Amino acid sequence: QKEVEQDPGPLSVPEGAIVSLNCTYSNSAFQYFMWYRQYSRKGPELLMYTYSSGNKEDGRFTAQVDKSSKYISLFIRDSQPSDSATYLCAISGGSNYKLTFGKGTLLTVNP
Amino acid sequence: DVKVTQSSRYLVKRTGEKVFLECVQDMDHENMFWYRQDPGLGLRLIYFSYDVKMKEKGDIPEGYSVSREKKERFSLILESASTNQTSMYLCASSQEWNEQFFGPGTRLTVL
């Protein structure tokens, strides 16, 4: 079983839709959870991070972690064409400097 | 804002050539990382460094070496480039172990 699983999509939604992006992980030692956004031909940029179960909100973005199910989600409300990008989840156990990345989900928001 | 710069956006080399990829960060970060990103395989860690002259192998170090002589600079070296090293190479830096800041990437083609 891979450490982090992420549906690669692609996912195509109309503007204004609510988007749900998800990852599952296998190692219960993972404690810290991040979402990165990567535009085409650019490096990933950190979008959100959290270290506990529950929700964290930042504008139109909500990160959700369920440690009991080993499941993390990113919700985008009122999606915009500018949200079109690849979204990568990243997880760390905190004991070293390594992040384990999901393979990314390609999202397209159509105007 | 953290800035991570990479020496080239696009690079074309021939099989057998020695290739140097340079990365510079301007935020005095302790940790620096080299990844490669391939379609369907996601981000894979090649090497990382947690201090000057210190390095550790990542998940796929074969065929690569690194150098960190100064805190702000981390170099990736392909001793003898091969076609299977054609990829997007991404450098990242972090002070905290979780928030990694990425450069724009170097797309390397080995012919």
Short mmCIF file of C-alpha atoms in Angstrom, two decimals:
data_model
loop_
_atom_site.label_atom_id
_atom_site.label_comp_id
_atom_site.label_asym_id
_atom_site.label_seq_id
_atom_site.Cartn_x
_atom_site.Cartn_y
_atom_site.Cartn_z
CA GLN A 1 0.00 0.00 0.00
CA LYS A 2 1.39 3.37 -0.98
CA GLU A 3 1.98 5.85 1.81
CA VAL A 4 -0.20 8.53 0.25
CA GLU A 5 -2.91 7.96 -2.34
CA GLN A 6 -4.48 10.78 -4.33
CA ASP A 7 -6.91 10.50 -7.21
CA PRO A 8 -5.11 12.10 -10.19
CA GLY A 9 -8.32 13.18 -11.88
CA PRO A 10 -8.57 15.12 -14.09
CA LEU A 11 -11.43 16.97 -12.49
CA SER A 12 -13.43 19.50 -14.52
CA VAL A 13 -16.09 21.69 -12.90
CA PRO A 14 -18.09 24.80 -13.85
CA GLU A 15 -17.24 28.14 -12.29
CA GLY A 16 -18.89 28.57 -8.90
CA ALA A 17 -18.94 24.85 -8.08
CA ILE A 18 -17.75 23.41 -4.79
CA VAL A 19 -14.68 21.27 -5.34
CA SER A 20 -13.60 18.40 -3.11
CA LEU A 21 -10.06 17.03 -3.36
CA ASN A 22 -8.98 14.06 -1.26
CA CYS A 23 -6.03 11.98 -0.11
CA THR A 24 -5.72 8.89 2.00
CA TYR A 25 -2.63 7.80 3.87
CA SER A 26 -1.49 4.60 5.50
CA ASN A 27 0.93 5.56 8.27
CA SER A 28 -0.74 6.66 11.48
CA ALA A 29 2.54 8.33 12.53
CA PHE A 30 1.86 11.11 10.05
CA GLN A 31 0.90 14.20 12.00
CA TYR A 32 1.17 17.17 9.68
CA PHE A 33 -0.85 17.73 6.55
CA MET A 34 -0.39 20.21 3.76
CA TRP A 35 -1.95 21.17 0.46
CA TYR A 36 0.13 22.64 -2.34
CA ARG A 37 -1.12 24.24 -5.55
CA GLN A 38 0.92 24.01 -8.73
CA TYR A 39 0.13 26.05 -11.79
CA SER A 40 1.29 24.78 -15.16
CA ARG A 41 5.06 25.17 -15.64
CA LYS A 42 5.53 26.55 -12.12
CA GLY A 43 6.78 25.15 -8.83
CA PRO A 44 4.28 24.09 -6.13
CA GLU A 45 3.21 26.75 -3.63
CA LEU A 46 1.97 26.03 -0.13
CA LEU A 47 -1.77 26.63 0.15
CA MET A 48 -2.65 25.37 3.63
CA TYR A 49 -1.31 23.21 6.40
CA THR A 50 -2.69 21.71 9.57
CA TYR A 51 -1.53 19.35 12.29
CA SER A 52 -4.72 18.22 13.90
CA SER A 53 -7.99 16.59 13.07
CA GLY A 54 -10.77 18.96 12.18
CA ASN A 55 -11.20 21.85 9.79
CA LYS A 56 -9.07 24.83 8.94
CA GLU A 57 -10.50 27.61 6.81
CA ASP A 58 -8.77 30.27 4.72
CA GLY A 59 -11.07 32.30 2.53
CA ARG A 60 -12.66 30.00 -0.04
CA PHE A 61 -10.44 27.08 0.99
CA THR A 62 -11.10 24.58 3.79
CA ALA A 63 -8.70 21.81 4.77
CA GLN A 64 -10.16 18.88 6.65
CA VAL A 65 -8.29 16.10 8.43
CA ASP A 66 -9.77 12.89 9.82
CA LYS A 67 -6.94 11.04 11.53
CA SER A 68 -9.14 8.13 12.57
CA SER A 69 -9.89 7.40 8.90
CA LYS A 70 -6.49 8.59 7.65
CA TYR A 71 -8.26 10.86 5.21
CA ILE A 72 -7.59 14.49 4.28
CA SER A 73 -9.62 16.80 2.09
CA LEU A 74 -9.42 20.22 0.52
CA PHE A 75 -12.66 22.01 -0.30
CA ILE A 76 -12.82 25.00 -2.62
CA ARG A 77 -15.99 27.08 -2.47
CA ASP A 78 -17.17 29.30 -5.33
CA SER A 79 -14.43 27.93 -7.57
CA GLN A 80 -12.88 30.31 -10.09
CA PRO A 81 -11.05 29.71 -13.38
CA SER A 82 -7.92 30.97 -11.61
CA ASP A 83 -8.16 27.90 -9.33
CA SER A 84 -7.32 25.69 -12.32
CA ALA A 85 -4.11 23.94 -11.28
CA THR A 86 -2.74 20.69 -9.92
CA TYR A 87 -3.34 20.23 -6.19
CA LEU A 88 -0.93 18.07 -4.21
CA CYS A 89 -1.40 16.80 -0.72
CA ALA A 90 1.74 16.42 1.38
CA ILE A 91 2.15 14.66 4.68
CA SER A 92 4.90 14.50 7.27
CA GLY A 93 5.58 12.52 10.41
CA GLY A 94 7.46 15.44 11.90
CA SER A 95 10.47 13.34 12.88
CA ASN A 96 12.53 14.34 9.86
CA TYR A 97 12.48 16.86 7.10
CA LYS A 98 10.81 14.71 4.51
CA LEU A 99 7.41 15.33 3.05
CA THR A 100 5.51 12.54 1.32
CA PHE A 101 3.52 13.91 -1.59
CA GLY A 102 0.44 12.60 -3.31
CA LYS A 103 0.69 12.49 -7.10
CA GLY A 104 -1.60 15.48 -7.49
CA THR A 105 -5.09 16.11 -8.86
CA LEU A 106 -5.45 18.24 -11.99
CA LEU A 107 -8.40 20.61 -11.60
CA THR A 108 -9.95 22.68 -14.38
CA VAL A 109 -12.61 25.28 -13.56
CA ASN A 110 -14.53 26.24 -16.67
CA PRO A 111 -15.93 29.80 -17.03
CA ASP B 1 8.55 36.62 0.66
CA VAL B 2 10.80 33.61 0.35
CA LYS B 3 12.48 33.41 -2.96
CA VAL B 4 13.97 30.22 -4.34
CA THR B 5 15.65 30.60 -7.69
CA GLN B 6 16.97 27.96 -10.05
CA SER B 7 19.70 28.63 -12.56
CA SER B 8 17.82 27.58 -15.69
CA ARG B 9 14.19 27.10 -16.68
CA TYR B 10 15.02 24.85 -19.61
CA LEU B 11 18.15 22.82 -20.27
CA VAL B 12 19.08 20.43 -23.07
CA LYS B 13 22.08 18.13 -22.61
CA ARG B 14 23.56 15.12 -24.33
CA THR B 15 23.91 11.62 -22.89
CA GLY B 16 27.08 11.30 -20.86
CA GLU B 17 27.47 15.01 -20.11
CA LYS B 18 28.01 16.23 -16.57
CA VAL B 19 25.12 18.49 -15.61
CA PHE B 20 24.93 21.04 -12.81
CA LEU B 21 21.61 22.41 -11.54
CA GLU B 22 21.92 25.32 -9.15
CA CYS B 23 19.45 26.50 -6.54
CA VAL B 24 19.68 29.61 -4.38
CA GLN B 25 17.37 30.71 -1.55
CA ASP B 26 17.38 34.13 0.08
CA MET B 27 15.73 33.44 3.45
CA ASP B 28 18.58 31.86 5.41
CA HIS B 29 16.76 28.52 5.52
CA GLU B 30 18.52 25.55 7.09
CA ASN B 31 16.99 22.87 4.91
CA MET B 32 17.15 22.47 1.15
CA PHE B 33 15.76 19.76 -1.11
CA TRP B 34 15.98 18.47 -4.66
CA TYR B 35 13.00 16.68 -6.24
CA ARG B 36 12.17 15.42 -9.67
CA GLN B 37 8.62 15.46 -10.97
CA ASP B 38 7.40 13.08 -13.67
CA PRO B 39 3.89 12.49 -15.05
CA GLY B 40 2.18 9.68 -13.20
CA LEU B 41 4.96 9.45 -10.61
CA GLY B 42 4.53 12.73 -8.78
CA LEU B 43 7.27 14.44 -6.78
CA ARG B 44 10.15 12.23 -5.71
CA LEU B 45 12.89 13.33 -3.32
CA ILE B 46 16.42 12.94 -4.65
CA TYR B 47 18.55 14.48 -1.89
CA PHE B 48 18.17 16.92 0.93
CA SER B 49 20.49 18.95 3.14
CA TYR B 50 19.82 20.16 6.67
CA ASP B 51 23.01 22.17 7.06
CA VAL B 52 26.06 23.33 5.14
CA LYS B 53 28.09 20.36 3.95
CA MET B 54 25.45 17.96 5.30
CA LYS B 55 23.37 15.84 2.96
CA GLU B 56 21.10 12.85 3.07
CA LYS B 57 19.82 10.58 0.35
CA GLY B 58 16.19 10.77 -0.54
CA ASP B 59 14.13 8.13 -2.27
CA ILE B 60 15.90 8.10 -5.65
CA PRO B 61 19.55 9.22 -5.25
CA GLU B 62 21.06 6.89 -7.85
CA GLY B 63 22.83 8.76 -10.63
CA TYR B 64 22.86 12.06 -8.70
CA SER B 65 25.07 13.83 -6.23
CA VAL B 66 24.73 17.15 -4.41
CA SER B 67 26.87 19.90 -2.98
CA ARG B 68 26.15 22.49 -0.33
CA GLU B 69 29.16 24.67 0.35
CA LYS B 70 27.17 27.73 1.38
CA LYS B 71 23.91 27.92 3.28
CA GLU B 72 22.00 29.64 0.50
CA ARG B 73 23.12 27.41 -2.36
CA PHE B 74 22.36 23.76 -3.09
CA SER B 75 23.58 22.13 -6.28
CA LEU B 76 22.39 18.94 -7.95
CA ILE B 77 24.91 17.13 -10.12
CA LEU B 78 24.23 14.53 -12.75
CA GLU B 79 27.61 12.86 -13.13
CA SER B 80 26.82 11.29 -16.51
CA ALA B 81 23.42 12.30 -17.81
CA SER B 82 21.16 9.61 -19.22
CA THR B 83 17.89 9.82 -21.11
CA ASN B 84 15.94 8.48 -18.12
CA GLN B 85 16.97 11.60 -16.23
CA THR B 86 14.87 13.76 -18.52
CA SER B 87 12.48 15.37 -16.07
CA MET B 88 11.34 18.50 -14.24
CA TYR B 89 13.71 19.23 -11.36
CA LEU B 90 12.43 21.24 -8.42
CA CYS B 91 14.42 22.75 -5.60
CA ALA B 92 12.84 23.67 -2.26
CA SER B 93 13.93 25.20 1.02
CA SER B 94 12.46 25.31 4.50
CA GLN B 95 13.24 26.55 7.97
CA GLU B 96 10.44 24.70 9.67
CA TRP B 97 10.34 21.08 8.68
CA ASN B 98 6.89 21.29 7.15
CA GLU B 99 6.64 24.41 5.01
CA GLN B 100 8.77 23.89 1.97
CA PHE B 101 9.07 26.72 -0.55
CA PHE B 102 9.71 25.69 -4.11
CA GLY B 103 11.59 27.25 -6.98
CA PRO B 104 10.13 27.51 -10.51
CA GLY B 105 11.75 24.28 -11.70
CA THR B 106 14.22 23.31 -14.39
CA ARG B 107 12.96 21.21 -17.26
CA LEU B 108 15.92 19.07 -18.29
CA THR B 109 15.96 17.14 -21.54
CA VAL B 110 18.75 14.61 -22.11
CA LEU B 111 19.18 13.58 -25.74
#
